[in-house]
Structures are given as structure tokens and as C-alpha cells.
CSV table of C-alpha atoms in Angstrom, one decimal:
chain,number,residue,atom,x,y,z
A,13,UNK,CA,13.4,-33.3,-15.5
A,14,UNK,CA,12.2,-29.6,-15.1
A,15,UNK,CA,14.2,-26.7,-14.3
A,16,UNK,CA,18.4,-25.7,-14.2
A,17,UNK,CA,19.0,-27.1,-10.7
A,18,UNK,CA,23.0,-25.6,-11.9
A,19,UNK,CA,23.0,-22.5,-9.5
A,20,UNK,CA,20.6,-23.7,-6.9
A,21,UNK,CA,21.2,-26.0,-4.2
A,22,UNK,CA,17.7,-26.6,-3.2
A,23,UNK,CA,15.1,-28.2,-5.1
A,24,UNK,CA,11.4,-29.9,-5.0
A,25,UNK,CA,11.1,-33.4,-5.5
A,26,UNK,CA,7.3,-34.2,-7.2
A,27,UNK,CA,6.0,-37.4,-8.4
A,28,UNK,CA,2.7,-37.2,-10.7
A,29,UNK,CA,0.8,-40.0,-9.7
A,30,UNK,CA,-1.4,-39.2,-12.8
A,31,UNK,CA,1.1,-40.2,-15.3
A,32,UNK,CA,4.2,-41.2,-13.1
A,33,UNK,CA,6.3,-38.9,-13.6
A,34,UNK,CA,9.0,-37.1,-11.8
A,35,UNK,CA,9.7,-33.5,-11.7
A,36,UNK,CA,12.5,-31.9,-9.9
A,37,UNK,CA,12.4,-27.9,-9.5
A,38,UNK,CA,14.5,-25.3,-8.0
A,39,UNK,CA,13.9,-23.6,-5.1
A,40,UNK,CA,14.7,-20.2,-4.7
A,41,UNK,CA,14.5,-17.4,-2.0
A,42,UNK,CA,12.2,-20.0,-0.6
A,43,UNK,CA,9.8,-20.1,-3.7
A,44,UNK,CA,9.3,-21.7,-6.7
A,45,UNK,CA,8.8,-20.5,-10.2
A,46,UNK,CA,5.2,-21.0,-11.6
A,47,UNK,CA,6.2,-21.9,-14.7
A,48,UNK,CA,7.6,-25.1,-14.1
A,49,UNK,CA,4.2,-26.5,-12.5
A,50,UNK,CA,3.0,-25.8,-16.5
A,51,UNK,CA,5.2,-28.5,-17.8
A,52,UNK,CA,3.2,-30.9,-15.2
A,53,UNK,CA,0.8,-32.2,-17.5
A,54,UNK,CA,-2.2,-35.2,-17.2
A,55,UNK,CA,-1.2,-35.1,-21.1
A,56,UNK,CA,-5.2,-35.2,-22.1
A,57,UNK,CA,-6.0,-38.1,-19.4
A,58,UNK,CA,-9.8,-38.4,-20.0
A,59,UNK,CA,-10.0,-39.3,-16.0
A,60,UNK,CA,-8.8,-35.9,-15.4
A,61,UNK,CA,-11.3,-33.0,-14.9
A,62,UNK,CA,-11.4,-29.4,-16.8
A,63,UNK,CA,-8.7,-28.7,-19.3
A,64,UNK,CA,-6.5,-32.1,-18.8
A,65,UNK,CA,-4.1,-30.8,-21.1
A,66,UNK,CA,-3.6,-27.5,-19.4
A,67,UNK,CA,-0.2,-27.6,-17.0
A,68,UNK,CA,-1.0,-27.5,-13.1
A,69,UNK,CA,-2.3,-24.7,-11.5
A,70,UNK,CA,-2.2,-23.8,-7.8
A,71,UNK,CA,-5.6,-22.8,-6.1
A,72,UNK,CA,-4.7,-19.7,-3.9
A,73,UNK,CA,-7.7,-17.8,-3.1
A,74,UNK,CA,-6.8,-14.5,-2.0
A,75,UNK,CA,-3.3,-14.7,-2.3
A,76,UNK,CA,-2.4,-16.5,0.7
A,77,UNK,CA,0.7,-18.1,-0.3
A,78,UNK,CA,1.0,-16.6,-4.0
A,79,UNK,CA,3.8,-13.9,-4.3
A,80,UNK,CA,3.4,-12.2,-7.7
A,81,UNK,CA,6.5,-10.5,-8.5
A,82,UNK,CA,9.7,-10.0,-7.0
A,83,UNK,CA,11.3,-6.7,-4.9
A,84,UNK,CA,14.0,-5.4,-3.0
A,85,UNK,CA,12.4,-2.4,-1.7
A,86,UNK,CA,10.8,-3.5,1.9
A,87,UNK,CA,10.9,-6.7,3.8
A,88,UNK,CA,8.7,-7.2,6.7
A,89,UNK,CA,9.5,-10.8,8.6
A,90,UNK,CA,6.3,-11.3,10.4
A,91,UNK,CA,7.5,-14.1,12.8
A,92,UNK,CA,10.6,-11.9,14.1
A,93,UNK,CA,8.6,-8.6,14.1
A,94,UNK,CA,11.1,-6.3,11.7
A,95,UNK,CA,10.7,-3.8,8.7
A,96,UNK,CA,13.6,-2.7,6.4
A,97,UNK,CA,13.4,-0.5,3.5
A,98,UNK,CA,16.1,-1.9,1.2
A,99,UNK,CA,18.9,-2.7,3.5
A,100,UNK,CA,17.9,-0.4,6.8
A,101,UNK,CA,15.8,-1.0,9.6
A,102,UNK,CA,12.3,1.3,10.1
A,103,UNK,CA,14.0,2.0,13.6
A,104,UNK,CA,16.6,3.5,12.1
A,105,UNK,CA,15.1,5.7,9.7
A,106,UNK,CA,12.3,6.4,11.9
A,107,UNK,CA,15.3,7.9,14.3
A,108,UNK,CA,17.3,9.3,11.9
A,109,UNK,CA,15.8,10.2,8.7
A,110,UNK,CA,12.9,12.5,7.4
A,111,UNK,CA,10.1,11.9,4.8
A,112,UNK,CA,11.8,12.6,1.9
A,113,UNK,CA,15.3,10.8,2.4
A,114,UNK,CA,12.7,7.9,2.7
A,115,UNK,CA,10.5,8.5,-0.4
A,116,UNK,CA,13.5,8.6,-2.1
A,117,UNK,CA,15.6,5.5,-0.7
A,118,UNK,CA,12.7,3.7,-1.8
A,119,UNK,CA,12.3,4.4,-5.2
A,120,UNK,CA,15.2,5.2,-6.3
A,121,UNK,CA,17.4,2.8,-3.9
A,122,UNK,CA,19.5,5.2,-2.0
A,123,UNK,CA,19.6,7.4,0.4
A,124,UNK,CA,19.9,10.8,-2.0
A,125,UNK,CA,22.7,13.6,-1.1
A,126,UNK,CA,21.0,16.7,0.2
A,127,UNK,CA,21.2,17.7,-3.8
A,128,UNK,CA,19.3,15.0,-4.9
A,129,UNK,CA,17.3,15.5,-1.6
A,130,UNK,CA,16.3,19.5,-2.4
A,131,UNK,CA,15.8,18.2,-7.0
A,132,UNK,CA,12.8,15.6,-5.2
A,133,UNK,CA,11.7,18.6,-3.3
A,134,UNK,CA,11.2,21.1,-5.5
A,135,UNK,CA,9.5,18.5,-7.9
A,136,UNK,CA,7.3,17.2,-5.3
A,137,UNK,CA,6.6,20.8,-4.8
A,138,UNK,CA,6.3,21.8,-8.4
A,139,UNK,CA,2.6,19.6,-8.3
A,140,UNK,CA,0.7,20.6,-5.6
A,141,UNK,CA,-1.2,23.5,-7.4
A,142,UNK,CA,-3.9,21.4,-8.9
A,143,UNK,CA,-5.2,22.7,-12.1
A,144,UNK,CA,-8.4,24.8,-11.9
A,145,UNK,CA,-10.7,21.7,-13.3
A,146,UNK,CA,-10.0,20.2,-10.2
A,147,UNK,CA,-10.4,22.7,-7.9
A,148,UNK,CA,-13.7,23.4,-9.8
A,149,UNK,CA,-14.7,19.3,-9.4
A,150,UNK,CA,-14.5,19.2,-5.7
A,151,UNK,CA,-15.8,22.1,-5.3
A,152,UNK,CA,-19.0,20.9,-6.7
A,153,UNK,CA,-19.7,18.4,-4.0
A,154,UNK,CA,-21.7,19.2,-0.5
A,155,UNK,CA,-19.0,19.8,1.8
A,156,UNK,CA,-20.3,16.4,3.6
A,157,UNK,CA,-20.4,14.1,0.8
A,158,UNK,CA,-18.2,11.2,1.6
A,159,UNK,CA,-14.1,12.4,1.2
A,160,UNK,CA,-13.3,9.2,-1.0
A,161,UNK,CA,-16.1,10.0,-3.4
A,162,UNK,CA,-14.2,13.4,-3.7
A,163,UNK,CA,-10.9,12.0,-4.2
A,164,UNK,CA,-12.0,9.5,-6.8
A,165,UNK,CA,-13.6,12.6,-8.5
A,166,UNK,CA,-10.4,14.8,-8.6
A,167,UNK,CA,-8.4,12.0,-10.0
A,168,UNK,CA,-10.5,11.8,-13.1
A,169,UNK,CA,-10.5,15.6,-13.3
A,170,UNK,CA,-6.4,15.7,-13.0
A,171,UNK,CA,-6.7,13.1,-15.5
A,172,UNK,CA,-9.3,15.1,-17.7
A,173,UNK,CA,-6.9,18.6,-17.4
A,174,UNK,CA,-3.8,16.9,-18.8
A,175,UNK,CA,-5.0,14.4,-21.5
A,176,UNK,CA,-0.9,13.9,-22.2
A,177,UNK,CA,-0.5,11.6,-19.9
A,178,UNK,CA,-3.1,9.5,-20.7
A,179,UNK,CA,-1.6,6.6,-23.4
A,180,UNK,CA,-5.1,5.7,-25.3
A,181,UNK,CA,-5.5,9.8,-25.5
A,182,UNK,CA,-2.0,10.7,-26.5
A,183,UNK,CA,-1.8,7.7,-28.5
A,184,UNK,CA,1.5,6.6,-26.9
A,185,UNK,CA,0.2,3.1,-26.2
A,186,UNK,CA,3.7,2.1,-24.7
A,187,UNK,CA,4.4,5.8,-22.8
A,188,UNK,CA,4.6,3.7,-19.2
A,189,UNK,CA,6.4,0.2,-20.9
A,190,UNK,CA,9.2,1.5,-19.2
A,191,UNK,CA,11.8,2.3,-21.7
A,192,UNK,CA,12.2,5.6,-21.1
A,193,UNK,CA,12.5,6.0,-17.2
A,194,UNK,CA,12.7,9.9,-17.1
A,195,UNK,CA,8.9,9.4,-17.8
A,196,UNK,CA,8.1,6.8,-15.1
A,197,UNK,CA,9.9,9.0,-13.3
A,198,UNK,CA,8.1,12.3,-13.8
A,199,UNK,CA,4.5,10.3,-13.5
A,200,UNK,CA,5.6,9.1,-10.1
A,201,UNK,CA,6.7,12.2,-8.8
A,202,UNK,CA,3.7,13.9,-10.6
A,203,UNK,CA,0.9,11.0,-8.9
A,204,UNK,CA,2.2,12.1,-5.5
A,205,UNK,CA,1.6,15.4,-6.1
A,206,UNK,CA,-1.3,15.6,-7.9
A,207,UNK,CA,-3.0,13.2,-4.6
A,208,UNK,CA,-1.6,15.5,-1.9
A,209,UNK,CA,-3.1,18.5,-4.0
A,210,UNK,CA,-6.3,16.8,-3.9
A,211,UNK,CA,-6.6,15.2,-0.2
A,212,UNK,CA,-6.2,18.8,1.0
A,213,UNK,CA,-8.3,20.6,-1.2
A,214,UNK,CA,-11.4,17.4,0.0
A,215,UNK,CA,-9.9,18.6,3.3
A,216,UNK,CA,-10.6,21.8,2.6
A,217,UNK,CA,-14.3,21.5,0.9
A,218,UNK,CA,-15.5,19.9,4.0
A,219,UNK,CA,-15.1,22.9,5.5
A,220,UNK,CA,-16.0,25.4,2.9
A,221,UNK,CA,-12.5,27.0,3.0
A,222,UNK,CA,-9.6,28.0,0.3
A,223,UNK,CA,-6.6,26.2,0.0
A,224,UNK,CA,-3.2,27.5,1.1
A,225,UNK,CA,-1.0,28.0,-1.3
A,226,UNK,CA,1.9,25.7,-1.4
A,227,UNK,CA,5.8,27.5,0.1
A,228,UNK,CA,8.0,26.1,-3.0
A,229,UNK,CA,11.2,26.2,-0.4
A,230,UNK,CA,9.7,24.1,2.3
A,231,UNK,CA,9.4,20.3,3.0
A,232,UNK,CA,6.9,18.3,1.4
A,233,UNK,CA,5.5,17.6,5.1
A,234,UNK,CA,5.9,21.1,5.8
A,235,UNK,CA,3.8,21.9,2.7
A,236,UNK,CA,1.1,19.1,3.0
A,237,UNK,CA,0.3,20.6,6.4
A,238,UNK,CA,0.2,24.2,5.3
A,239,UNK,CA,-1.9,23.3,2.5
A,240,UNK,CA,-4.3,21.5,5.1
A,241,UNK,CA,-4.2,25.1,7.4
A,242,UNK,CA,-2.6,23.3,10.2
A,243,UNK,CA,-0.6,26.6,11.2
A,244,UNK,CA,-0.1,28.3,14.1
A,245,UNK,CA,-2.1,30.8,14.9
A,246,UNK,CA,0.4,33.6,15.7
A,247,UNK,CA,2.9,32.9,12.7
A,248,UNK,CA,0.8,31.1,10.1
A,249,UNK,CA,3.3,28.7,9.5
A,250,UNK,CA,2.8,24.7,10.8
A,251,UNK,CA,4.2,24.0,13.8
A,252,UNK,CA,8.2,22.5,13.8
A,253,UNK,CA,7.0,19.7,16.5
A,254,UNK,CA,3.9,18.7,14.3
A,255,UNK,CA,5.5,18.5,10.8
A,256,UNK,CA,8.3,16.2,12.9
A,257,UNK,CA,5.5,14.0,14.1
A,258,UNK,CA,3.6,13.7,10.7
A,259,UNK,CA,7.1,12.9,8.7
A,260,UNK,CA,8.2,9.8,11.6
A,261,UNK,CA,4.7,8.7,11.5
A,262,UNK,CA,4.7,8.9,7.2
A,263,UNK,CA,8.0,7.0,7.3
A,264,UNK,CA,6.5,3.9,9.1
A,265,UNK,CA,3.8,3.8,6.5
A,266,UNK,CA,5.7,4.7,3.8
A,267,UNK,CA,5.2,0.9,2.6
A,268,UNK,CA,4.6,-2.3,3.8
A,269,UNK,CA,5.4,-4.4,0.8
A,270,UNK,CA,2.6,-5.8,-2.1
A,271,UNK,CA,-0.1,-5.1,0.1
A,272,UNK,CA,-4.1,-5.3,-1.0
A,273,UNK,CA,-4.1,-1.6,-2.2
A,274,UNK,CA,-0.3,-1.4,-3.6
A,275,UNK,CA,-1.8,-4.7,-5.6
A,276,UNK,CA,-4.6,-3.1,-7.3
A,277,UNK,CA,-2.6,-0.4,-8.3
A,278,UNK,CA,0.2,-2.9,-9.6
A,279,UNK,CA,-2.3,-4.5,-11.1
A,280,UNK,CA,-4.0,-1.6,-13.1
A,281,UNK,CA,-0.5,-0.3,-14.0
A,282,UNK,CA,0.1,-3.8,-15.6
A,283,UNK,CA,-2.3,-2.9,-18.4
A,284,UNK,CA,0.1,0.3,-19.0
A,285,UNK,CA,-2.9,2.4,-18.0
A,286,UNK,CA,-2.1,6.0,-16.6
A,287,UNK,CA,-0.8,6.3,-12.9
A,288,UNK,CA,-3.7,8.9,-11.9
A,289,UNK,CA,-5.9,6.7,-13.0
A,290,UNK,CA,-4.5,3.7,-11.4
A,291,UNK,CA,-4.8,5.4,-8.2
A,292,UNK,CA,-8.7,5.1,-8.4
A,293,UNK,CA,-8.3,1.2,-8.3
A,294,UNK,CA,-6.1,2.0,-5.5
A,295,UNK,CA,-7.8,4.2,-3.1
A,296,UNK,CA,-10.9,2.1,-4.1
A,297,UNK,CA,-9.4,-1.2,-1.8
A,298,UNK,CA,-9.0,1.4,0.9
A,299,UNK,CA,-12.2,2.9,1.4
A,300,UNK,CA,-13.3,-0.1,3.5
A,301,UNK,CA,-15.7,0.3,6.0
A,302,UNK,CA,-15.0,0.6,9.9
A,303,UNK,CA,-16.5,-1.6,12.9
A,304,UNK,CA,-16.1,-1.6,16.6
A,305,UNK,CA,-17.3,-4.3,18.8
A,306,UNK,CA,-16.8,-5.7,22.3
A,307,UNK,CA,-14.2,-8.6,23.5
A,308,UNK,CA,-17.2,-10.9,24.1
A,309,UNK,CA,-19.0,-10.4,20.9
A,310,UNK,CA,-15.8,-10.7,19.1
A,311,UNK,CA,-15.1,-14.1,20.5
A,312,UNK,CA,-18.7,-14.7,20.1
A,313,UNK,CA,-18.0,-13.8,16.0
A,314,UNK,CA,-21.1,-11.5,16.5
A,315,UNK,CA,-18.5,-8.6,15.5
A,316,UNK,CA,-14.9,-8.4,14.2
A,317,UNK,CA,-12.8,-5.8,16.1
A,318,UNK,CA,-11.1,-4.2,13.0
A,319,UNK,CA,-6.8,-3.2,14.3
A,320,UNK,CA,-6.4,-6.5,15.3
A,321,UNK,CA,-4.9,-9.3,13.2
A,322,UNK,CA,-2.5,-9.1,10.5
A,323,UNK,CA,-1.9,-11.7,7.8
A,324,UNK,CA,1.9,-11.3,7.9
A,325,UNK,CA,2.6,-10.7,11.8
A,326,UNK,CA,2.6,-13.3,14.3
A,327,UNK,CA,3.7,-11.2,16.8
A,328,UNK,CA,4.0,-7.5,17.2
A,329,UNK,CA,4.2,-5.1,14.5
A,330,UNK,CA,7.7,-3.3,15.1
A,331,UNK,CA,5.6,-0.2,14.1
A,332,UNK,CA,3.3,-0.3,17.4
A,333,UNK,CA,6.3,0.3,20.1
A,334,UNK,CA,7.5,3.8,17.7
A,335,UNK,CA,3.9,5.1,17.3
A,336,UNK,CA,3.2,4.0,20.7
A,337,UNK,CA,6.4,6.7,21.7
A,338,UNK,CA,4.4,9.3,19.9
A,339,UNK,CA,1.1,9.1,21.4
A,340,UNK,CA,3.4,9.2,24.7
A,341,UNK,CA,4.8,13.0,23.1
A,342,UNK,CA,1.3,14.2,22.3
A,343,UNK,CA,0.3,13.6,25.7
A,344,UNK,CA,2.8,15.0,27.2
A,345,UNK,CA,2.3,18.2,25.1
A,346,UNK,CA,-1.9,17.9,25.8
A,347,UNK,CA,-3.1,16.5,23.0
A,348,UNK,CA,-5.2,13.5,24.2
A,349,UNK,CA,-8.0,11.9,22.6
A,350,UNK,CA,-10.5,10.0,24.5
A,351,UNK,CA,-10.6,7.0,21.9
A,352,UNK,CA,-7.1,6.5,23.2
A,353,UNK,CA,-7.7,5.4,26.7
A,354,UNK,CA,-10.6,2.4,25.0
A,355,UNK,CA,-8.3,1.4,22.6
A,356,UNK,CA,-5.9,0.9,25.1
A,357,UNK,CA,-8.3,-1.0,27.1
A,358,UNK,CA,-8.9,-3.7,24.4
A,359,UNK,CA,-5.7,-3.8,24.0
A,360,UNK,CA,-4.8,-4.6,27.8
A,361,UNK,CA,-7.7,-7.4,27.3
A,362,UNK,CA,-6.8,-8.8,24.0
A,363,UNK,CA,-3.0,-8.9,24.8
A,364,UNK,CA,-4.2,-11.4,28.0
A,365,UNK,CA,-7.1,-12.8,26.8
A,366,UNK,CA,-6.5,-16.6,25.3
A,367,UNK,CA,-9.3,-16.3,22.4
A,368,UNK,CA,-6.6,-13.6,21.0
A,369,UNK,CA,-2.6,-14.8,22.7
A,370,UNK,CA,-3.7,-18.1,21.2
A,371,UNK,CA,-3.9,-17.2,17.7
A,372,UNK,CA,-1.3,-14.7,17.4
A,373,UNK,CA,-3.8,-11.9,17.2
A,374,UNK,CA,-2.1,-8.3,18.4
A,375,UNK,CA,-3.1,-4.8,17.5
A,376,UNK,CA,-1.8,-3.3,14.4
A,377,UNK,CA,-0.3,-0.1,13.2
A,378,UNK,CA,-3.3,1.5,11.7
A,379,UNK,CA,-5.2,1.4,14.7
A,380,UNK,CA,-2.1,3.0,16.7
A,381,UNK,CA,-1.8,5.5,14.3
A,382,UNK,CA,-5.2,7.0,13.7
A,383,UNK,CA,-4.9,8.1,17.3
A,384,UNK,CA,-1.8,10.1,16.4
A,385,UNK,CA,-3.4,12.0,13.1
A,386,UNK,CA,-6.3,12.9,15.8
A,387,UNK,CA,-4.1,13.9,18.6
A,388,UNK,CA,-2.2,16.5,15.7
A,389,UNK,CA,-5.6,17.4,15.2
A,390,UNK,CA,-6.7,15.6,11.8
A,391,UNK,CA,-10.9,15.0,12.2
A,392,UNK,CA,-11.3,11.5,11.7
A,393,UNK,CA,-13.4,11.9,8.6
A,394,UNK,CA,-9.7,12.6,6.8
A,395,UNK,CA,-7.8,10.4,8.5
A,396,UNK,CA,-8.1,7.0,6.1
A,397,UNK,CA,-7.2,9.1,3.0
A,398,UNK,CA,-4.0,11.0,4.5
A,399,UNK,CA,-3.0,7.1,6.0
A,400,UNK,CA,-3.9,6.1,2.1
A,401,UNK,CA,-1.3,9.0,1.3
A,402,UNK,CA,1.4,8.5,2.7
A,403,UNK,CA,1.7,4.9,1.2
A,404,UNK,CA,2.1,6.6,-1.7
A,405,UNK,CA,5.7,6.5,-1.9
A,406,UNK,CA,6.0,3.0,-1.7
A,407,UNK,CA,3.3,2.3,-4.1
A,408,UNK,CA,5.7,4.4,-6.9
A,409,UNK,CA,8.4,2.1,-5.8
A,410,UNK,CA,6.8,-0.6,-6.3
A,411,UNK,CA,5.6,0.5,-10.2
A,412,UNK,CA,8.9,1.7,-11.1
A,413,UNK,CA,10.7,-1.4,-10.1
A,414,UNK,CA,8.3,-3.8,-12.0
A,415,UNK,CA,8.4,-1.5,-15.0
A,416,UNK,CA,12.1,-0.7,-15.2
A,417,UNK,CA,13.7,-3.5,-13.8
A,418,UNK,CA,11.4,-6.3,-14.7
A,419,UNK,CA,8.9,-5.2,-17.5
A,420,UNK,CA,6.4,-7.2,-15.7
A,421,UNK,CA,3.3,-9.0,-18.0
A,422,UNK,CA,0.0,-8.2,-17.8
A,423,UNK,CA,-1.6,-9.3,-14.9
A,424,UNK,CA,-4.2,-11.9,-15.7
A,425,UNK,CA,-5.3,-14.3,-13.1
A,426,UNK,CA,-6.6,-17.9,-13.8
A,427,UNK,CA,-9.7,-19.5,-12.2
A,428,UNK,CA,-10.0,-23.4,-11.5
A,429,UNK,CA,-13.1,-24.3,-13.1
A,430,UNK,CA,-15.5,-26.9,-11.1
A,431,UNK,CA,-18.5,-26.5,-13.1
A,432,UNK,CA,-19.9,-29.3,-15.7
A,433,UNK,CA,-18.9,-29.9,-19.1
A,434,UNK,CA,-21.0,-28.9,-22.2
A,435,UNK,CA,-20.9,-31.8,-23.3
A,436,UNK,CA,-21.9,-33.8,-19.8
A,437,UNK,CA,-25.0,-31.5,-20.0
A,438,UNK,CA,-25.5,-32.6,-23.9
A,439,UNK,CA,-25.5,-36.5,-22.6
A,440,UNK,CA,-27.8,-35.9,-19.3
A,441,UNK,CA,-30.4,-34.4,-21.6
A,442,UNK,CA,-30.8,-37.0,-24.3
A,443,UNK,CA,-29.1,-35.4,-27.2
């Protein structure tokens, strides 16, 4: 018998037909502790294959049906088609909420009083004047080498100008353990600054102008946009209808629970490396390449349409309807992008078309979305890193809770080995 079955009332039943024994483990939140598949043993059977006395594994490739840690900051249920961050809808922050309420609800759990609210946003603030190493980094690239390359190259130099915050450096080997949270929490705060800072001055190099300075009394969305030069002509200030359309459209990306980025970061921090650092490993999964193709030569698998399909949904991402509202606005106030009209066109097909209803296959949010940075006037050479940063937030989120709350292990995955045995090859050679 395996497991306290004392506070759950639902458990799995397994027989080992190896060795005949029983195993009966709990059940909970509709998943099962890994650990108790370790005490399944062939107890050194020789008829077993590759480490016999090794407990079970479970063969997952690519994390299909493997969650790795537990969270209560965002919960998307992709059969209903709904998003919460902790315990409210994205409807109803997306309605009724700006960017910074939501940064803060999810790391910190709450929605923060407008005290709380203004402390974030003068920290926030406080880091988006990147140290002159950086500056001088980015600046040494063409103005049209690639923007990730960039990025990747002013995290190292934000890492290089403050060699602090680095553990091995500072020789704090257990500085992010999470013991002391006032520092998780300053590196968090810090990471998100310190990547808006750089975004804008890559935005900035690939068109060989200087920076705007940062307004310490204004709104982190207010300030990543007046750092970017998107200002209006006649006051120099950004525009009150765009910085409301880039902080709804921030909030629905804001997180989207352990996805494949938020997992390399989670999985770099596990080693108690730095959080700049970290974000290389991170913005690394991102920069993915883009492909276009036609509904025939998509069902034809001579091309994959990429903003279609989504692991989790199996029906429409409660995003789509909200950013579909705001490409609706930017019409309305004459920003249209041709793009729109195609994508909207393979979207008409696809929603009809029986290779896609059949398997579930709708449009997601990134592809929805890309057509709102370019209708607020973002080239679309930019537009994958500033998607990349506002997920920031949630990334944090994520750190902090597996470092304060559950001082999660190093992240080491096992393999299922299915080659010979040394000493098979020994045998078939004569020795």
C-alpha cells in the first residue's frame, strides 16, 4: 500500500503484473504524485529491461500530460474556453483593470491599493535607464541585425554592469533560494525593467535613433511607449487611446500558465542562476521562426499555418472575441492593416472547413494580436519581442511562487533508455 488515502477521497487502483502487486494512490486536483510510481519496483527482475531496480517512470515526451509544479496564479480551462488570474476572469480585468493592478495581482496575489499600486510604479520605473554598458552593446550592432540577437546581447551586458546580482560572482550561491523575499522581489521588479529598457533601446537601434528618457510619474505603459517614441506629434506625449489599448492587450498576455517559454525560464531559475540571465533561456524558446501557407497546402501537410492550433484549447481562446473588439476600435479610428483582411479570410475558411472544425483547430491569440501592435503602429520586426514582454509579469509570478512558496528542486529530467546493454554488446562479440 502506497500513499495516505486519509484526506483524499479518490484514489488509483494499479496492479503490477511484473511482481503482483497492488498499489493504491491518491488522486488529487486530478493528478497524481510522481513519487509514488518510484515505490513501483520489478525489484531487479532480470526479464525487465534498463535499470530493473529503478521505480517506474512515465514516458511524456514533450510534456503532454506532465505538470511540473503546482500554482494558483492562472487557470486556463481549454474545453470551456476561460482564463482567470487567481480568482478573476480575464474579462473582467480586461474591462476593469490596468496593467499594473494585473502585474501585481499576479505576483503578489492581490489586487494592490492605489499605494501599493503607485510603490510598483515607481520601482518599475526606477529601472528603465539601462546602464551605459548596455546602451553601448546594442549600439554596436547594424541597425538590421536580427532584434533577438540584440536582446540576448543586452541581457549579458545588464548582467556584466551589475556583477551583484549574479550568485557565482557575488559568491552568494543561495542569493535567489528564496529565503529572503525582499530579494526575489527586487530581482523581479528589476528583470522587468531591465527588459523593457532593452526592447526599446533594439527598437531604437534599428532606427538609428536615441532613447527617450523615461517620465518617473507616469504609467509603466505610458513610459514603455514614450521610450519607444510613440508620441504625438504636437505634445510629445503617447497618445491616452494608444497606452489604453497596449495595457488591455498586455493584460490578456500577461500569462498563460507554465507555458514553453515560462518553462525554460523556470527551469534555468531552478539551478538558482540569475533572473537576467535566465531570461536568455527564455527569450531563446521564443524567437521561433514564422510560416504562412495556403488552406490546401496545409491540409496537404506541405505547410503548417502557424495561429492556428493550441495544445490547451479545444475551442476558442476567450482572448480572440476581446482582441477581436480592439482591431474593431483601430478601425474605426483608421488604423487598418492589410494583413488583417487575409487573416480574416483563413479564418472564415478554417472556422468552416472540416480538415480544421474536425480537430478542434481555431485561431489563437498571438495571431489576433500581432494585428493590433501593427495597427498602433509597432513594425513587425518588434512585434514578437514586445508579445515576449509583456509575459513577463507572469513569468516573475511564476519564479517567485516556486521559490517562496515551494522551494522547488532542481529541475532534472529523466530519459527512458532503449539502447543495448554493455554487457549484451560484450556477449555478441565473443568476449
Amino acid at each position: 500500500m502506497v500513499g495516505d488515502t486519509s484526506k483524499v477521497s479518490s484514489t488509483l487502483d494499479i496492479l503490477d503484473n511484473r511482481t503482483g502487486r497492488q498499489y493504491n494512490i491518491p488522486i488529487s486536483n486530478n493528478a497524481i504524485d510522481a513519487k509514488y510510481l518510484q515505490a513501483i519496483s520489478a525489484d531487479g527482475n532480470s526479464h525487465v529491461q534498463n535499470r530493473p531496480v529503478d521505480g517506474l517512470r512515465v514516458l511524456d515526451p514533450g510534456f503532454q500530460s506532465t505538470a511540473v509544479t503546482k500554482s494558483r496564479i492562472t487557470y486556463v480551462d481549454g474545453i470551456k474556453g476561460t482564463i482567470q488570474y487567481r480568482m478573476y476572469s480575464i474579462e473582467d480585468l480586461f474591462e476593469h483593470h490596468d496593467f499594473e493592478e494585473v502585474v501585481y495581482l499576479l505576483i503578489w496575489g492581490a489586487l494592490p491599493s492605489l499605494e501599493r499600486k503607485l510603490s510598483l510604479r515607481n520601482a518599475l520605473n526606477e529601472g528603465l535607464r539601462p546602464p551605459a554598458l548596455v546602451t553601448e552593446a546594442i549600439g554596436t550592432f547594424p541597425s538590421d541585425a536580427p532584434p533577438f540577437s540584440m536582446v540576448l546581447a543586452g541581457l549579458a551586458a545588464y548582467a556584466a554592469s551589475d556583477p551583484s546580482s549574479i550568485p557565482t560572482a557575488a559568491n552568494r550561491s543561495g542569493m535567489y533560494q528564496g529565503g529572503d523575499v525582499g530579494v526575489i522581489d527586487e530581482a523581479l521588479v528589476r528583470t522587468i525593467s531591465s527588459m523593457t529598457a532593452i526592447v526599446a533601446l533594439v527598437y531604437y537601434r534599428q532606427r538609428n535613433r536615441v532613447i527617450s528618457a523615461p517620465n518617473p510619474q507616469a504609467s509603466f505603459i505610458y513610459n514603455v511607449l514614450l521610450m519607444m517614441g510613440f508620441v504625438d506629434v504636437e505634445t510629445d506625449k503617447p497618445k491616452r487611446t494608444m497606452i489604453e489599448s497596449l495595457e488591455r492587450l498586455w493584460i490578456l498576455y500577461c500569462d498563460h500558465e507554465i507555458t514553453n517559454s515560462t518553462a525554460a525560464f523556470l527551469h534555468v531559475a531552478s539551478t538558482l542562476a540569475d533572473p537576467i540571465s535566465r531570461c536568455s533561456a527564455y527569450l531563446a524558446s521564443g524567437n521561433v521562426p514564422l510560416h504562412a501557407g495556403m488552406i490546401a497546402d496545409i491540409k496537404a501537410k506541405k505547410y503548417r499555418l502557424f495561429g492556428y492550433g493550441h495544445r490547451i484549447y479545444r475551442t476558442v481562446d476567450p482572448r480572440n472575441k476581446l482582441i477581436k473588439a480592439m482591431l474593431k476600435e483601430s478601425e474605426e479610428h483608421g488604423r487598418q492593416n492589410p494583413l488583417l483582411a487575409v487573416a480574416l479570410e483563413i479564418d472564415r475558411i478554417a472556422s468552416t472547413d472540416p480538415y480544421f472544425t474536425s480537430r478542434n483547430l481555431q485561431a489563437n491569440a498571438d495571431l489576433y494580436g500581432s494585428f493590433v501592435y501593427m495597427a498602433l503602429g509597432f513594425e513587425p520586426d518588434i512585434v514578437a519581442a514586445m508579445m515576449m514582454l509583456s509575459r513577463m509579469p507572469g513569468v516573475m509570478a511564476h519564479w517567485r511562487e516556486t521559490r517562496v512558496e515551494q522551494q522547488c528542486p532542481l529541475w532534472r529530467p529523466q530519459q527512458v533508455y532503449i539502447g543495448c546493454d554493455a554487457q549484451d554488446v560484450r556477449a555478441s562479440k565473443g568476449y
